[in-house]
Short mmCIF file of C-alpha atoms and ligand atoms in Angstrom, two decimals:
data_model
loop_
_atom_site.label_atom_id
_atom_site.label_comp_id
_atom_site.label_asym_id
_atom_site.label_seq_id
_atom_site.Cartn_x
_atom_site.Cartn_y
_atom_site.Cartn_z
CA MET R 1 -7.39 -0.95 18.30
CA THR R 2 -9.59 -2.10 15.48
CA ARG R 3 -13.22 -1.91 16.32
CA TYR R 4 -15.61 -4.63 15.35
CA LEU R 5 -19.14 -3.48 15.75
CA TYR R 6 -21.75 -6.02 14.96
CA ALA R 7 -24.52 -4.66 12.85
CA ALA R 8 -26.78 -5.24 15.84
CA ALA R 9 -24.90 -2.73 17.93
CA ALA R 10 -25.30 0.05 15.43
CA THR R 11 -28.78 -0.51 14.19
CA ALA R 12 -32.36 -0.56 15.23
CA LEU R 13 -33.95 -3.91 15.75
CA ILE R 14 -36.97 -4.34 13.51
CA ALA R 15 -38.01 -7.86 14.29
CA CYS R 16 -36.47 -10.86 15.91
CA THR R 17 -37.67 -14.18 14.57
CA ILE R 18 -36.64 -16.60 17.28
CA SER R 19 -37.93 -19.59 15.37
CA PHE R 20 -35.55 -18.89 12.45
CA PRO R 21 -32.12 -18.39 13.97
CA ALA R 22 -30.28 -18.71 10.66
CA ALA R 23 -31.14 -15.84 8.38
CA ALA R 24 -30.42 -12.47 9.96
CA ASP R 25 -30.88 -10.12 7.05
CA THR R 26 -29.83 -6.50 7.31
CA LEU R 27 -31.17 -3.75 5.09
CA VAL R 28 -29.20 -0.57 4.50
CA HIS R 29 -31.57 1.89 2.87
CA ASN R 30 -31.84 5.54 1.94
CA VAL R 31 -28.41 5.60 0.33
CA ASP R 32 -27.13 7.00 -2.95
CA GLY R 33 -25.52 3.69 -3.92
CA ILE R 34 -22.88 3.36 -6.64
CA THR R 35 -21.00 0.33 -7.91
CA VAL R 36 -19.22 -0.79 -11.02
CA GLY R 37 -21.40 -3.52 -12.50
CA GLU R 38 -20.41 -6.80 -14.12
CA ASP R 39 -20.00 -5.19 -17.54
CA GLY R 40 -17.95 -2.24 -16.28
CA ASP R 41 -20.88 0.17 -16.34
CA ILE R 42 -21.88 2.17 -13.29
CA GLU R 43 -24.98 0.92 -11.49
CA ARG R 44 -26.89 3.07 -9.05
CA PHE R 45 -29.12 1.80 -6.27
CA ASP R 46 -31.07 2.93 -3.26
CA ALA R 47 -30.66 0.07 -0.75
CA LEU R 48 -28.97 -3.26 -0.25
CA VAL R 49 -29.57 -6.34 1.89
CA PHE R 50 -26.90 -8.63 3.28
CA ASP R 51 -27.15 -11.86 5.24
CA ASP R 52 -25.53 -12.86 8.52
CA GLU R 53 -22.44 -14.07 6.68
CA GLY R 54 -21.95 -10.57 5.36
CA ARG R 55 -22.87 -11.44 1.78
CA ILE R 56 -25.08 -9.21 -0.29
CA THR R 57 -28.38 -10.90 -1.14
CA GLN R 58 -30.22 -8.07 -2.85
CA VAL R 59 -29.56 -4.66 -4.34
CA LEU R 60 -32.66 -2.48 -4.63
CA GLU R 61 -33.37 0.42 -6.92
CA ARG R 62 -35.48 3.37 -5.94
CA GLY R 63 -39.14 2.43 -5.73
CA GLU R 64 -38.49 -1.31 -5.54
CA ASP R 65 -40.33 -3.18 -2.80
CA ARG R 66 -38.46 -3.86 0.42
CA PRO R 67 -38.09 -7.58 1.13
CA ASP R 68 -40.01 -9.18 3.98
CA GLY R 69 -38.49 -10.83 7.03
CA LEU R 70 -35.74 -8.33 7.65
CA ASP R 71 -34.03 -8.40 11.03
CA TYR R 72 -32.28 -5.06 11.00
CA ALA R 73 -32.54 -1.82 9.07
CA ILE R 74 -30.00 0.94 8.87
CA ASP R 75 -30.92 4.37 7.57
CA GLY R 76 -28.09 5.61 5.37
CA LYS R 77 -29.51 9.15 5.69
CA GLY R 78 -28.96 9.87 2.03
CA GLN R 79 -25.20 9.36 2.16
CA VAL R 80 -23.28 8.06 -0.84
CA MET R 81 -22.55 4.33 -0.62
CA LEU R 82 -19.44 3.14 -2.45
CA PRO R 83 -17.77 -0.26 -2.61
CA GLY R 84 -14.85 -0.50 -0.15
CA MET R 85 -11.73 0.78 -1.87
CA ILE R 86 -9.10 -1.74 -2.94
CA ASP R 87 -5.46 -0.71 -3.09
CA ALA R 88 -3.71 -2.93 -5.63
CA HIS R 89 -0.16 -2.24 -4.42
CA VAL R 90 0.88 -1.62 -0.82
CA HIS R 91 3.48 -2.79 1.65
CA VAL R 92 1.25 -3.53 4.63
CA MET R 93 3.83 -4.05 7.37
CA ASP R 94 5.89 -1.04 6.25
CA ILE R 95 2.78 1.13 6.63
CA GLY R 96 2.50 -0.03 10.24
CA PHE R 97 6.19 0.25 11.13
CA ALA R 98 6.44 3.71 9.56
CA ALA R 99 3.45 4.83 11.62
CA LEU R 100 4.96 3.46 14.84
CA THR R 101 8.37 5.08 14.42
CA LEU R 102 9.08 8.45 16.03
CA ASP R 103 9.09 11.13 13.33
CA LEU R 104 11.26 14.16 14.11
CA SER R 105 11.20 15.69 10.64
CA ASP R 106 9.14 18.72 11.66
CA THR R 107 11.09 19.62 14.82
CA GLN R 108 12.54 23.14 14.88
CA SER R 109 15.07 22.83 17.71
CA LEU R 110 17.07 20.29 19.69
CA GLU R 111 14.93 21.08 22.74
CA GLU R 112 11.71 20.34 20.83
CA ALA R 113 13.19 17.08 19.53
CA LEU R 114 14.28 15.99 23.02
CA GLU R 115 10.83 16.74 24.37
CA ARG R 116 9.25 14.63 21.64
CA ILE R 117 11.70 11.78 22.24
CA ALA R 118 10.97 11.80 25.99
CA GLN R 119 7.22 11.81 25.33
CA PHE R 120 7.50 8.99 22.79
CA ALA R 121 9.52 6.86 25.23
CA GLN R 122 6.92 7.50 27.92
CA ASP R 123 4.07 6.61 25.55
CA ASN R 124 5.77 3.37 24.49
CA PRO R 125 6.97 1.72 27.69
CA GLY R 126 7.12 -1.77 26.12
CA ARG R 127 9.54 -0.94 23.34
CA PRO R 128 13.01 -2.37 23.98
CA TRP R 129 14.62 0.25 21.70
CA ILE R 130 13.35 3.73 20.88
CA LEU R 131 13.67 4.14 17.12
CA GLY R 132 13.06 7.25 15.08
CA ARG R 133 14.05 9.29 12.09
CA GLY R 134 13.99 12.71 10.49
CA TRP R 135 16.28 14.85 12.70
CA ASN R 136 18.42 17.56 11.14
CA GLN R 137 20.75 19.69 13.28
CA GLU R 138 20.84 22.31 10.53
CA THR R 139 17.09 22.96 10.70
CA TRP R 140 17.61 23.28 14.45
CA GLY R 141 20.35 25.92 13.93
CA LEU R 142 22.55 23.91 16.28
CA GLY R 143 25.89 24.40 14.51
CA ARG R 144 27.07 20.95 15.68
CA PHE R 145 25.85 17.37 15.91
CA PRO R 146 23.67 16.44 18.90
CA THR R 147 25.18 14.09 21.52
CA ALA R 148 24.51 10.83 23.31
CA ALA R 149 24.57 12.69 26.63
CA GLU R 150 21.68 14.89 25.48
CA LEU R 151 19.64 11.77 24.72
CA ASP R 152 20.67 10.13 28.03
CA ALA R 153 19.11 13.08 29.85
CA VAL R 154 15.65 12.20 28.41
CA VAL R 155 15.89 8.41 27.90
CA PRO R 156 18.39 6.85 30.31
CA ASP R 157 16.82 3.39 30.59
CA ARG R 158 16.67 2.09 27.02
CA PRO R 159 18.76 2.34 23.86
CA VAL R 160 17.74 5.13 21.49
CA TRP R 161 18.68 5.11 17.79
CA LEU R 162 17.55 7.88 15.46
CA GLU R 163 18.18 8.27 11.76
CA ARG R 164 19.04 11.66 10.31
CA ALA R 165 16.68 13.17 7.70
CA ASP R 166 19.03 12.28 4.82
CA ASN R 167 19.57 8.64 5.95
CA HIS R 168 23.30 9.34 6.01
CA ALA R 169 23.84 9.53 9.79
CA ASN R 170 22.40 8.13 13.03
CA TRP R 171 22.29 9.43 16.57
CA GLY R 172 22.33 7.09 19.57
CA ASN R 173 22.32 7.38 23.36
CA SER R 174 24.95 5.82 25.65
CA LEU R 175 23.00 2.58 26.14
CA ALA R 176 22.82 2.05 22.36
CA LEU R 177 26.59 2.58 22.07
CA GLU R 178 27.21 0.32 25.06
CA GLN R 179 25.12 -2.54 23.63
CA ALA R 180 27.06 -2.28 20.38
CA GLY R 181 30.37 -2.31 22.28
CA ILE R 182 31.43 1.10 20.94
CA THR R 183 34.43 2.64 22.78
CA ALA R 184 37.15 5.18 22.07
CA ASP R 185 39.13 2.28 20.58
CA THR R 186 36.49 1.47 17.93
CA PRO R 187 38.04 2.47 14.60
CA ASP R 188 36.17 4.31 11.86
CA PRO R 189 35.08 1.78 9.25
CA GLU R 190 35.77 2.17 5.54
CA GLY R 191 33.35 4.73 4.11
CA GLY R 192 32.16 5.82 7.56
CA ARG R 193 32.98 8.13 10.44
CA ILE R 194 32.34 8.11 14.18
CA ILE R 195 31.93 11.65 15.51
CA ARG R 196 34.32 12.07 18.50
CA ASP R 197 35.24 14.66 21.11
CA ALA R 198 38.74 16.07 21.72
CA ASN R 199 39.70 12.93 23.68
CA GLY R 200 38.64 10.64 20.84
CA ASP R 201 35.53 9.41 22.68
CA PRO R 202 32.48 8.78 20.45
CA THR R 203 29.86 11.47 21.08
CA GLY R 204 26.84 9.64 19.71
CA VAL R 205 26.59 10.34 15.97
CA PHE R 206 27.67 7.84 13.31
CA VAL R 207 28.06 8.86 9.69
CA ASP R 208 27.48 6.65 6.61
CA ASN R 209 28.97 3.16 6.98
CA ALA R 210 29.73 3.75 10.68
CA SER R 211 25.97 3.57 11.36
CA ALA R 212 26.00 -0.21 10.94
CA LEU R 213 28.31 -0.50 13.98
CA VAL R 214 25.26 0.20 16.14
CA GLY R 215 22.46 -0.42 13.65
CA ASP R 216 23.34 -4.11 13.45
CA PHE R 217 22.45 -4.42 17.14
CA VAL R 218 18.92 -3.05 16.78
CA PRO R 219 16.81 -6.12 17.50
CA GLU R 220 14.53 -7.57 14.87
CA PRO R 221 10.91 -6.70 15.67
CA ARG R 222 9.32 -9.23 18.00
CA PRO R 223 6.04 -10.93 17.07
CA GLU R 224 4.21 -8.53 19.39
CA ASP R 225 5.89 -5.56 17.65
CA ARG R 226 4.71 -6.94 14.32
CA ASP R 227 1.20 -7.39 15.67
CA ALA R 228 1.17 -3.78 16.87
CA ALA R 229 2.47 -2.56 13.51
CA PHE R 230 -0.14 -4.60 11.66
CA ALA R 231 -2.95 -3.25 13.84
CA LYS R 232 -1.70 0.26 13.09
CA ALA R 233 -1.53 -0.47 9.35
CA GLN R 234 -5.13 -1.72 9.33
CA GLU R 235 -6.24 1.39 11.22
CA ARG R 236 -4.53 3.66 8.65
CA LEU R 237 -6.04 1.78 5.71
CA LEU R 238 -9.55 1.90 7.18
CA ASP R 239 -9.16 5.63 7.82
CA TYR R 240 -8.67 6.02 4.06
CA GLY R 241 -11.64 3.79 3.24
CA VAL R 242 -9.43 0.94 2.03
CA THR R 243 -11.05 -2.43 2.78
CA ALA R 244 -8.75 -4.71 0.74
CA VAL R 245 -5.15 -4.58 -0.47
CA ALA R 246 -2.59 -6.47 -2.49
CA ASP R 247 0.49 -6.82 -0.29
CA MET R 248 3.57 -6.70 -2.49
CA GLY R 249 6.56 -8.56 -1.09
CA THR R 250 5.06 -10.57 1.77
CA THR R 251 7.75 -12.21 3.93
CA ILE R 252 7.34 -15.33 6.03
CA ALA R 253 7.19 -13.17 9.17
CA ASP R 254 4.55 -10.93 7.54
CA TRP R 255 2.44 -13.95 6.65
CA HIS R 256 2.61 -15.26 10.21
CA THR R 257 1.50 -11.84 11.43
CA PHE R 258 -1.53 -11.89 9.12
CA ARG R 259 -2.34 -15.45 10.22
CA ARG R 260 -2.07 -14.58 13.91
CA ALA R 261 -4.48 -11.70 13.34
CA GLY R 262 -6.83 -14.02 11.43
CA ASP R 263 -6.72 -16.69 14.13
CA LYS R 264 -7.58 -14.12 16.80
CA GLY R 265 -10.35 -12.47 14.82
CA ARG R 266 -8.34 -9.26 14.36
CA LEU R 267 -7.85 -9.52 10.62
CA THR R 268 -10.13 -6.81 9.28
CA VAL R 269 -8.74 -5.64 5.95
CA ARG R 270 -8.67 -8.23 3.16
CA ILE R 271 -5.16 -9.11 1.95
CA MET R 272 -4.09 -10.61 -1.37
CA ALA R 273 -0.48 -11.58 -0.69
CA TYR R 274 2.44 -11.72 -3.12
CA ALA R 275 5.62 -13.32 -1.77
CA ASP R 276 8.92 -11.45 -1.68
CA SER R 277 10.63 -14.41 -3.39
CA PRO R 278 9.87 -17.78 -5.00
CA GLU R 279 11.43 -19.42 -1.91
CA THR R 280 8.98 -17.68 0.44
CA LEU R 281 6.14 -18.64 -1.86
CA GLU R 282 7.06 -22.32 -1.77
CA THR R 283 7.71 -22.31 1.98
CA ILE R 284 4.33 -20.80 2.79
CA ALA R 285 1.94 -21.94 0.12
CA GLY R 286 3.63 -25.15 -1.02
CA PRO R 287 2.53 -26.51 -4.38
CA SER R 288 -0.38 -24.12 -5.10
CA PRO R 289 -2.04 -20.90 -3.92
CA THR R 290 -3.65 -21.10 -0.47
CA PRO R 291 -7.43 -21.16 -0.24
CA TRP R 292 -9.18 -17.96 0.75
CA LEU R 293 -8.93 -17.89 4.53
CA TYR R 294 -10.97 -16.14 7.25
CA GLU R 295 -14.08 -15.46 5.16
CA ASP R 296 -12.22 -14.16 2.10
CA ARG R 297 -9.81 -12.04 4.12
CA LEU R 298 -6.48 -13.63 3.20
CA ARG R 299 -4.99 -15.54 0.31
CA PHE R 300 -1.48 -16.21 -0.94
CA ASN R 301 -1.88 -15.42 -4.63
CA GLY R 302 1.61 -15.50 -6.02
CA VAL R 303 5.01 -13.87 -6.16
CA LYS R 304 6.40 -10.38 -6.65
CA LEU R 305 9.51 -10.19 -8.83
CA TYR R 306 11.75 -7.14 -9.26
CA LEU R 307 13.02 -6.60 -12.77
CA ASP R 308 14.50 -3.12 -12.29
CA GLY R 309 14.78 -0.29 -9.76
CA ALA R 310 13.29 3.21 -9.59
CA LEU R 311 13.56 6.22 -11.87
CA GLY R 312 14.72 8.55 -9.08
CA SER R 313 17.89 6.56 -8.33
CA ARG R 314 18.34 5.75 -12.06
CA GLY R 315 17.84 2.07 -11.33
CA ALA R 316 14.95 1.76 -13.81
CA THR R 317 16.16 0.16 -17.03
CA LEU R 318 15.75 2.24 -20.19
CA LYS R 319 16.10 1.42 -23.87
CA GLU R 320 18.33 4.50 -24.35
CA PRO R 321 20.63 6.15 -21.77
CA TYR R 322 19.26 8.54 -19.14
CA ALA R 323 19.00 12.09 -20.47
CA ASP R 324 20.69 13.40 -17.32
CA ALA R 325 23.25 10.56 -17.05
CA PRO R 326 24.27 9.49 -20.56
CA ASP R 327 26.63 6.80 -19.25
CA THR R 328 23.84 4.60 -17.85
CA THR R 329 20.65 2.86 -18.93
CA GLY R 330 19.82 1.62 -15.41
CA LEU R 331 20.40 -1.70 -13.73
CA ALA R 332 18.50 -4.92 -14.50
CA LEU R 333 17.95 -6.99 -11.35
CA LEU R 334 17.21 -10.22 -13.24
CA THR R 335 18.61 -11.55 -16.51
CA PRO R 336 16.04 -12.48 -19.18
CA ALA R 337 16.68 -16.15 -18.36
CA GLN R 338 16.23 -15.63 -14.61
CA LEU R 339 12.97 -13.74 -15.18
CA ARG R 340 11.52 -16.49 -17.37
CA ASN R 341 12.73 -19.17 -15.00
CA ARG R 342 11.03 -17.56 -12.00
CA MET R 343 7.87 -16.79 -13.88
CA SER R 344 7.51 -20.35 -15.14
CA ARG R 345 8.33 -21.81 -11.73
CA ALA R 346 5.40 -19.83 -10.32
CA ALA R 347 3.10 -20.40 -13.28
CA MET R 348 3.69 -24.15 -13.22
CA SER R 349 2.10 -24.29 -9.75
CA GLY R 350 -0.77 -22.01 -10.68
CA PHE R 351 0.63 -18.95 -8.91
CA GLN R 352 0.20 -15.45 -10.23
CA THR R 353 3.27 -13.31 -10.95
CA ALA R 354 3.48 -9.59 -10.27
CA ILE R 355 6.56 -8.07 -11.85
CA HIS R 356 7.99 -4.71 -10.84
CA ALA R 357 8.91 -2.90 -14.08
CA ILE R 358 9.44 0.86 -14.20
CA GLY R 359 11.66 1.70 -17.19
CA ASP R 360 10.72 1.22 -20.84
CA ALA R 361 13.31 -1.56 -21.26
CA ALA R 362 12.00 -3.44 -18.22
CA ASN R 363 8.42 -3.13 -19.43
CA ALA R 364 9.35 -4.38 -22.90
CA GLU R 365 11.15 -7.30 -21.29
CA VAL R 366 8.10 -8.26 -19.19
CA LEU R 367 5.91 -8.09 -22.28
CA ASN R 368 8.36 -10.31 -24.16
CA ALA R 369 8.43 -12.83 -21.32
CA VAL R 370 4.62 -12.91 -20.99
CA GLU R 371 4.31 -13.43 -24.72
CA GLU R 372 6.70 -16.40 -24.65
CA LEU R 373 5.31 -17.97 -21.45
CA SER R 374 1.70 -17.60 -22.57
CA GLU R 375 2.33 -20.37 -25.08
CA SER R 376 3.11 -22.90 -22.35
CA TYR R 377 0.92 -21.46 -19.61
CA SER R 378 -2.42 -20.76 -21.19
CA GLY R 379 -5.64 -20.06 -19.37
CA ASP R 380 -6.50 -17.31 -16.93
CA ARG R 381 -3.09 -16.13 -15.69
CA ARG R 382 -3.65 -12.41 -15.03
CA TRP R 383 0.04 -11.52 -15.45
CA ARG R 384 0.63 -8.34 -13.46
CA VAL R 385 3.07 -5.57 -14.28
CA GLU R 386 3.67 -3.44 -11.18
CA HIS R 387 4.14 0.32 -11.81
CA ALA R 388 4.55 0.20 -15.64
CA GLN R 389 5.63 3.83 -15.36
CA ILE R 390 7.65 4.42 -18.52
CA VAL R 391 6.54 2.41 -21.55
CA ASP R 392 7.83 2.82 -25.08
CA VAL R 393 4.88 4.06 -27.17
CA ALA R 394 5.57 1.16 -29.56
CA ASP R 395 4.99 -1.29 -26.69
CA LEU R 396 1.73 0.22 -25.38
CA PRO R 397 -0.56 -1.88 -27.64
CA ARG R 398 1.05 -5.06 -26.28
CA PHE R 399 -0.65 -4.44 -22.92
CA GLY R 400 -3.83 -5.57 -24.66
CA ASP R 401 -2.52 -9.09 -25.21
CA HIS R 402 -2.59 -12.14 -22.94
CA GLY R 403 -4.85 -10.51 -20.33
CA ILE R 404 -2.07 -8.40 -18.83
CA ILE R 405 -2.89 -6.23 -15.82
CA ALA R 406 -1.10 -2.92 -15.36
CA SER R 407 -1.00 -2.24 -11.62
CA MET R 408 -0.31 1.50 -11.46
CA GLN R 409 -0.20 4.23 -8.81
CA PRO R 410 -1.72 7.57 -9.83
CA LEU R 411 -0.01 9.49 -7.00
CA HIS R 412 3.42 8.50 -8.36
CA GLN R 413 2.61 10.53 -11.46
CA THR R 414 2.31 13.81 -9.56
CA SER R 415 5.28 13.05 -7.27
CA ASP R 416 7.52 12.00 -10.15
CA ARG R 417 6.67 14.27 -13.05
CA SER R 418 9.54 16.80 -12.70
CA MET R 419 11.99 13.99 -12.06
CA ALA R 420 10.68 12.03 -15.06
CA GLU R 421 11.17 15.13 -17.22
CA ALA R 422 14.78 15.38 -16.03
CA ARG R 423 15.53 11.68 -16.62
CA LEU R 424 13.93 11.47 -20.09
CA GLU R 425 13.62 13.78 -23.05
CA GLU R 426 10.17 14.95 -24.04
CA ASP R 427 9.86 12.45 -26.91
CA ARG R 428 10.37 9.52 -24.54
CA LEU R 429 7.49 10.52 -22.25
CA GLY R 430 4.74 9.46 -24.66
CA GLY R 431 4.14 6.28 -22.67
CA ALA R 432 4.75 7.76 -19.20
CA TYR R 433 2.06 6.84 -16.65
CA ALA R 434 -0.05 6.12 -19.72
CA TRP R 435 -3.27 4.98 -18.06
CA ARG R 436 -5.65 5.82 -20.86
CA SER R 437 -3.44 4.36 -23.59
CA ILE R 438 -3.16 1.08 -21.70
CA LEU R 439 -6.94 0.89 -21.27
CA GLU R 440 -7.50 1.79 -24.92
CA ALA R 441 -5.08 -0.95 -25.95
CA GLY R 442 -7.33 -3.41 -24.12
CA GLY R 443 -5.11 -3.76 -21.06
CA ARG R 444 -6.61 -3.92 -17.61
CA LEU R 445 -5.82 -1.23 -15.09
CA ALA R 446 -5.67 -1.73 -11.31
CA PHE R 447 -4.87 1.29 -9.16
CA GLY R 448 -2.98 1.50 -5.89
CA SER R 449 -0.71 3.74 -3.84
CA ASP R 450 2.55 1.90 -3.09
CA ALA R 451 1.99 2.99 0.55
CA PRO R 452 3.92 3.88 2.63
CA VAL R 453 5.81 5.45 -0.30
CA GLU R 454 2.66 7.50 -0.97
CA PRO R 455 -0.34 7.83 1.37
CA ALA R 456 -2.82 4.96 0.87
CA ASP R 457 -5.52 7.48 -0.06
CA PRO R 458 -7.68 6.21 -2.93
CA PHE R 459 -9.65 9.44 -3.14
CA ALA R 460 -6.45 11.40 -3.81
CA GLY R 461 -5.63 8.65 -6.32
CA ILE R 462 -8.96 9.08 -8.12
CA ALA R 463 -8.47 12.86 -8.17
CA VAL R 464 -5.07 12.46 -9.86
CA ALA R 465 -6.32 9.77 -12.22
CA ILE R 466 -9.00 12.06 -13.66
CA SER R 467 -6.96 15.28 -13.69
CA ARG R 468 -3.19 14.60 -13.74
CA THR R 469 -2.91 17.48 -11.23
CA ASP R 470 -1.57 17.49 -7.68
CA ALA R 471 -3.17 18.63 -4.41
CA GLU R 472 -2.56 22.27 -5.38
CA GLY R 473 -4.18 21.74 -8.78
CA GLU R 474 -0.76 21.94 -10.51
CA PRO R 475 0.04 21.96 -13.32
CA PHE R 476 -2.95 23.85 -14.65
CA GLY R 477 -4.84 21.64 -17.10
CA GLY R 478 -2.90 18.54 -16.01
CA TRP R 479 0.42 16.94 -16.94
CA ARG R 480 0.04 15.12 -20.28
CA PRO R 481 -3.75 15.28 -19.74
CA GLN R 482 -4.42 12.98 -22.70
CA GLU R 483 -3.65 10.13 -20.27
CA THR R 484 -6.38 10.92 -17.72
CA VAL R 485 -9.09 8.30 -17.30
CA SER R 486 -12.80 8.85 -16.69
CA ARG R 487 -14.24 8.96 -13.17
CA GLU R 488 -15.94 5.63 -13.83
CA GLN R 489 -12.69 4.03 -14.97
CA ALA R 490 -10.84 5.40 -11.93
CA LEU R 491 -13.48 4.03 -9.55
CA ASP R 492 -13.33 0.68 -11.34
CA ALA R 493 -9.52 0.56 -11.04
CA PHE R 494 -9.78 1.17 -7.27
CA THR R 495 -12.58 -1.38 -6.75
CA ALA R 496 -13.75 -4.13 -9.12
CA ALA R 497 -10.67 -4.14 -11.36
CA ALA R 498 -8.33 -4.20 -8.35
CA ALA R 499 -10.25 -7.23 -7.05
CA TYR R 500 -10.01 -8.88 -10.46
CA ALA R 501 -6.25 -8.22 -10.47
CA GLY R 502 -6.02 -10.38 -7.35
CA PHE R 503 -8.43 -13.16 -8.41
CA ALA R 504 -10.99 -11.81 -5.92
CA ASP R 505 -13.72 -11.03 -8.45
CA GLY R 506 -17.02 -12.55 -7.37
CA ARG R 507 -15.95 -12.24 -3.71
CA PHE R 508 -15.57 -8.49 -3.18
CA GLY R 509 -15.06 -5.27 -5.12
CA ARG R 510 -18.64 -4.75 -6.32
CA LEU R 511 -21.89 -4.16 -4.51
CA VAL R 512 -23.84 -6.93 -6.23
CA PRO R 513 -25.62 -10.04 -4.92
CA GLY R 514 -23.22 -12.81 -3.95
CA GLU R 515 -20.30 -10.54 -3.05
CA ARG R 516 -19.25 -9.48 0.44
CA ALA R 517 -20.86 -6.39 1.87
CA ASP R 518 -17.73 -4.21 1.92
CA PHE R 519 -18.86 -0.62 1.61
CA LEU R 520 -18.27 2.98 2.60
CA LEU R 521 -20.74 5.69 3.47
CA VAL R 522 -19.27 9.00 2.34
CA ASP R 523 -20.43 12.59 2.03
CA ARG R 524 -20.04 13.11 -1.73
CA ASP R 525 -20.29 11.40 -5.10
CA PRO R 526 -16.87 10.93 -6.74
CA LEU R 527 -18.56 10.63 -10.12
CA LEU R 528 -19.85 14.19 -9.82
CA ALA R 529 -17.32 16.05 -7.63
CA SER R 530 -14.32 18.05 -8.84
CA PRO R 531 -10.85 16.57 -8.26
CA GLN R 532 -10.24 18.93 -5.32
CA ASP R 533 -13.61 17.99 -3.80
CA ILE R 534 -12.90 14.29 -4.26
CA ARG R 535 -9.69 14.72 -2.25
CA ALA R 536 -11.75 16.21 0.59
CA THR R 537 -14.16 13.24 0.76
CA ASP R 538 -15.29 12.58 4.32
CA ILE R 539 -15.53 8.88 5.05
CA GLY R 540 -18.35 8.49 7.54
CA GLN R 541 -18.51 4.71 7.89
CA VAL R 542 -16.53 1.67 6.75
CA TRP R 543 -18.12 -1.78 6.61
CA ILE R 544 -16.41 -5.07 5.78
CA GLY R 545 -18.34 -8.31 5.39
CA GLY R 546 -21.47 -6.72 6.82
CA ARG R 547 -19.78 -5.42 9.96
CA ARG R 548 -19.01 -1.84 10.73
CA VAL R 549 -15.24 -1.53 11.28
CA ARG R 550 -14.81 2.22 11.46
ZN1 LIG Y 601 5.95 -1.13 -3.91
#
């Protein structure tokens, strides 16, 4: 449950001016305040004041006089005050659904798994199906697949459907099989296998394509399931100090979930939404972006387009074949004509486009398209390239043209580096996760996590951005350390620049007068701490729009 605590509840009342009901000004003082200023430089301050609409009215330096007529004062007790972190690339609903699904990946035996399943079912009485993932009979030392009967013994009253750790098999109980109409007569589908006993009766496990025989009967999440997932996602984000996100691939159902939360006063985290398709965009927003709704908490900015896939599955499109698969250069998901068509359809209505491009060919193609479209669609477009992981060195300078924003995820660099080295020869890695080169070319950098693919932890992101090392400090000295950015640049990319990337500059992202009072109180200064210490940052308080939310 998200907690809204009015400033009044958490603070000492200084004075109550009954004759002036309007201006309730709150002072937060005795803080070590840090923000990225208008010109990109770091500004430090000692206190700030916000009004009853949660907008900052004053930022005070040490020794400056306190304003008169304050209603509340909060002693920051010397903690470090940072702007709320902004994650420029997440999948909000997936964060929530992943958190609500039973995770069996660390179970050591069938008995332990069954115990966990029983407990989960008991803890979630309202769920029509019990869904989970991560089991592996080999880790359990079982020597066979588990059975429906074993699940029936712990959950007899509802269908249970659990995905194996490798995604290549599923395990269901008898009710799940019954609802899907599975009997001994059900044939194995092409490319799939139903595990059976000596009599030919299905025992509960379905391999590869056979999984769809039951999986197709798992009900779509109900609105209340979506609401629960969204609440969970907000909780996770706030735990990491994230107060605003760009949601990449918003569906119609996702949008309705955000709106329901907004209507009921439960929308806490600010969301800049990018539709999963031009059709969704037109259905929801109509002829132009929505206004900012719910006090700058929600706006439909534009559309997310996928130009290629990922490097891991060799879906990313490359200029030359994969080093470890010389017969392929990846798979383009849009033709050049389709890409331009979709981009101009969005641009014509004043929408922003965010284009997923991972391989060097995909990135070159986006740059080509932006160059061409910029002639017809001038003005402040803020074309976004999502991921921009592998860029041909020759194309790096082009990120400085036409106000392009590279929306990148530092944590992908540490997760992917060995894989990237396998997929590409050394001389093709010159523009890999090339944060500094893009900044030096004059491009704008916005940082994010791609959660739930990576944890939505901006402090881990900052640590990677300044060191190119992982949580263990590997590799020593950093991977291609010439592409690290400064602490100031990393903080900017997770705050002010991420707001700019979503047309939210002037509203939030900086602690300056006129912007919303979205801030964190933490126990250390990321501009002074080591990467390992930054990862261990303790987030004491989270405030959004002048209200404490965590
Ligand atoms: Zn993503």
